[in-house]
Amino acid sequence: MQATQAHDDAVPERRSPCPVSCALDWFGDRWTLLVIRDLMLGATRFKDFAASPEGIPTNILSDRLARLVEGGLVEKVPAGPGGKRFIYQLTEKGRALKPVVLAIRDWGLAWEPGTKVLLP
């Protein structure tokens, strides 16, 4: 398999064929896993993500949601019939990250003093 697949727009430019590296290309920045966490906790609207305690800047939030949609981890669907508003939801690919997010949460609780689960 080639490191770059130009024929598929959903595959980012890859630094290497390493699966850890490729996964980090999708969600290895400061904000993306927090957006995924919020989706797992029931956030669906832009304002829900913007209200997270970490205070993600709205321009970065817009970019991360667009990238997650592009990568097939999230889908943007109409909020209601004939409506102009949209909601975001995890796809099967995005939901597959749940054990990863839970493992990171558990690691943080075990190894980072003073951490706690703030959101239900």
Tab-separated table of C-alpha atoms in Angstrom:
chain	number	residue	atom	x	y	z
A	1	MET	CA	0.000	0.000	0.000
A	2	GLN	CA	1.315	3.433	-0.854
A	3	ALA	CA	1.785	6.054	1.855
A	4	THR	CA	-0.421	8.505	-0.059
A	5	GLN	CA	-3.596	7.608	-1.878
A	6	ALA	CA	-4.368	10.636	-4.063
A	7	HIS	CA	-7.438	8.960	-5.560
A	8	ASP	CA	-9.279	9.018	-2.214
A	9	ASP	CA	-10.031	12.500	-0.868
A	10	ALA	CA	-10.868	11.093	2.585
A	11	VAL	CA	-7.340	9.774	3.091
A	12	PRO	CA	-5.048	12.502	4.392
A	13	GLU	CA	-1.483	12.962	3.297
A	14	ARG	CA	0.332	10.359	5.351
A	15	ARG	CA	3.686	10.752	6.992
A	16	SER	CA	4.154	6.984	7.075
A	17	PRO	CA	2.123	3.779	6.843
A	18	CYS	CA	2.303	3.380	10.643
A	19	PRO	CA	-1.271	2.926	11.948
A	20	VAL	CA	-0.546	5.054	15.045
A	21	SER	CA	0.748	7.864	12.858
A	22	CYS	CA	-2.242	7.588	10.502
A	23	ALA	CA	-4.717	7.634	13.395
A	24	LEU	CA	-3.019	10.674	14.889
A	25	ASP	CA	-3.380	12.440	11.543
A	26	TRP	CA	-7.148	12.326	12.169
A	27	PHE	CA	-7.391	13.021	15.897
A	28	GLY	CA	-3.942	13.644	17.323
A	29	ASP	CA	-4.238	17.385	17.893
A	30	ARG	CA	-5.220	19.274	21.025
A	31	TRP	CA	-8.969	19.470	20.270
A	32	THR	CA	-10.301	16.653	18.111
A	33	LEU	CA	-10.626	13.912	20.729
A	34	LEU	CA	-12.449	16.405	22.952
A	35	VAL	CA	-14.989	16.947	20.177
A	36	ILE	CA	-15.319	13.172	19.834
A	37	ARG	CA	-15.685	12.888	23.624
A	38	ASP	CA	-18.486	15.449	23.559
A	39	LEU	CA	-20.241	13.581	20.758
A	40	MET	CA	-20.033	10.413	22.850
A	41	LEU	CA	-21.569	12.315	25.750
A	42	GLY	CA	-24.516	13.473	23.653
A	43	ALA	CA	-23.448	16.799	22.145
A	44	THR	CA	-24.943	17.266	18.690
A	45	ARG	CA	-24.982	20.989	17.919
A	46	PHE	CA	-22.180	23.444	17.323
A	47	LYS	CA	-23.186	25.410	20.429
A	48	ASP	CA	-22.897	22.237	22.549
A	49	PHE	CA	-19.265	21.772	21.539
A	50	ALA	CA	-18.487	25.465	21.959
A	51	ALA	CA	-19.831	25.284	25.536
A	52	SER	CA	-17.363	22.557	26.610
A	53	PRO	CA	-15.251	23.516	29.628
A	54	GLU	CA	-12.030	23.530	27.574
A	55	GLY	CA	-13.244	26.559	25.589
A	56	ILE	CA	-12.395	25.497	22.029
A	57	PRO	CA	-12.228	28.559	19.766
A	58	THR	CA	-15.104	28.527	17.276
A	59	ASN	CA	-12.859	28.741	14.213
A	60	ILE	CA	-10.947	25.659	15.363
A	61	LEU	CA	-14.197	23.889	16.231
A	62	SER	CA	-15.535	24.526	12.722
A	63	ASP	CA	-12.334	23.149	11.230
A	64	ARG	CA	-12.281	20.033	13.429
A	65	LEU	CA	-15.937	19.201	12.750
A	66	ALA	CA	-15.355	19.594	9.003
A	67	ARG	CA	-12.275	17.340	9.154
A	68	LEU	CA	-14.147	14.701	11.145
A	69	VAL	CA	-16.965	14.745	8.603
A	70	GLU	CA	-14.431	14.542	5.760
A	71	GLY	CA	-12.758	11.578	7.432
A	72	GLY	CA	-16.011	9.696	7.922
A	73	LEU	CA	-15.840	9.762	11.731
A	74	VAL	CA	-18.793	12.143	12.031
A	75	GLU	CA	-21.803	12.860	9.884
A	76	LYS	CA	-23.744	16.073	9.591
A	77	VAL	CA	-27.475	15.464	9.309
A	78	PRO	CA	-30.541	17.750	9.238
A	79	ALA	CA	-31.827	18.504	12.748
A	80	GLY	CA	-35.399	18.070	11.590
A	81	PRO	CA	-37.509	17.676	8.487
A	82	GLY	CA	-37.073	20.591	6.094
A	83	GLY	CA	-34.939	22.439	8.594
A	84	LYS	CA	-31.887	24.485	7.804
A	85	ARG	CA	-30.111	23.468	10.988
A	86	PHE	CA	-27.842	20.473	11.259
A	87	ILE	CA	-26.634	18.195	14.004
A	88	TYR	CA	-23.496	16.119	14.213
A	89	GLN	CA	-23.336	12.456	15.134
A	90	LEU	CA	-20.670	9.805	15.219
A	91	THR	CA	-20.533	7.251	12.446
A	92	GLU	CA	-19.623	3.638	13.075
A	93	LYS	CA	-15.992	4.618	12.446
A	94	GLY	CA	-16.258	7.386	15.056
A	95	ARG	CA	-18.058	5.207	17.598
A	96	ALA	CA	-15.219	2.700	17.284
A	97	LEU	CA	-13.051	5.250	19.144
A	98	LYS	CA	-15.051	4.828	22.363
A	99	PRO	CA	-12.625	2.323	23.941
A	100	VAL	CA	-9.733	4.636	23.045
A	101	VAL	CA	-11.396	7.651	24.686
A	102	LEU	CA	-12.321	5.590	27.757
A	103	ALA	CA	-8.754	4.279	28.043
A	104	ILE	CA	-7.367	7.820	27.870
A	105	ARG	CA	-9.900	8.924	30.498
A	106	ASP	CA	-8.927	6.050	32.785
A	107	TRP	CA	-5.229	6.781	32.320
A	108	GLY	CA	-5.803	10.447	33.192
A	109	LEU	CA	-7.780	9.536	36.302
A	110	ALA	CA	-5.059	7.125	37.435
A	111	TRP	CA	-1.992	9.210	36.640
A	112	GLU	CA	-2.941	12.884	36.642
A	113	PRO	CA	-3.565	14.098	40.205
A	114	GLY	CA	-6.636	16.266	40.632
A	115	THR	CA	-8.445	15.035	37.535
A	116	LYS	CA	-12.071	14.034	37.684
A	117	VAL	CA	-14.882	13.269	35.311
A	118	LEU	CA	-16.715	16.588	34.998
A	119	LEU	CA	-19.263	15.610	32.414
A	120	PRO	CA	-21.890	12.880	32.825
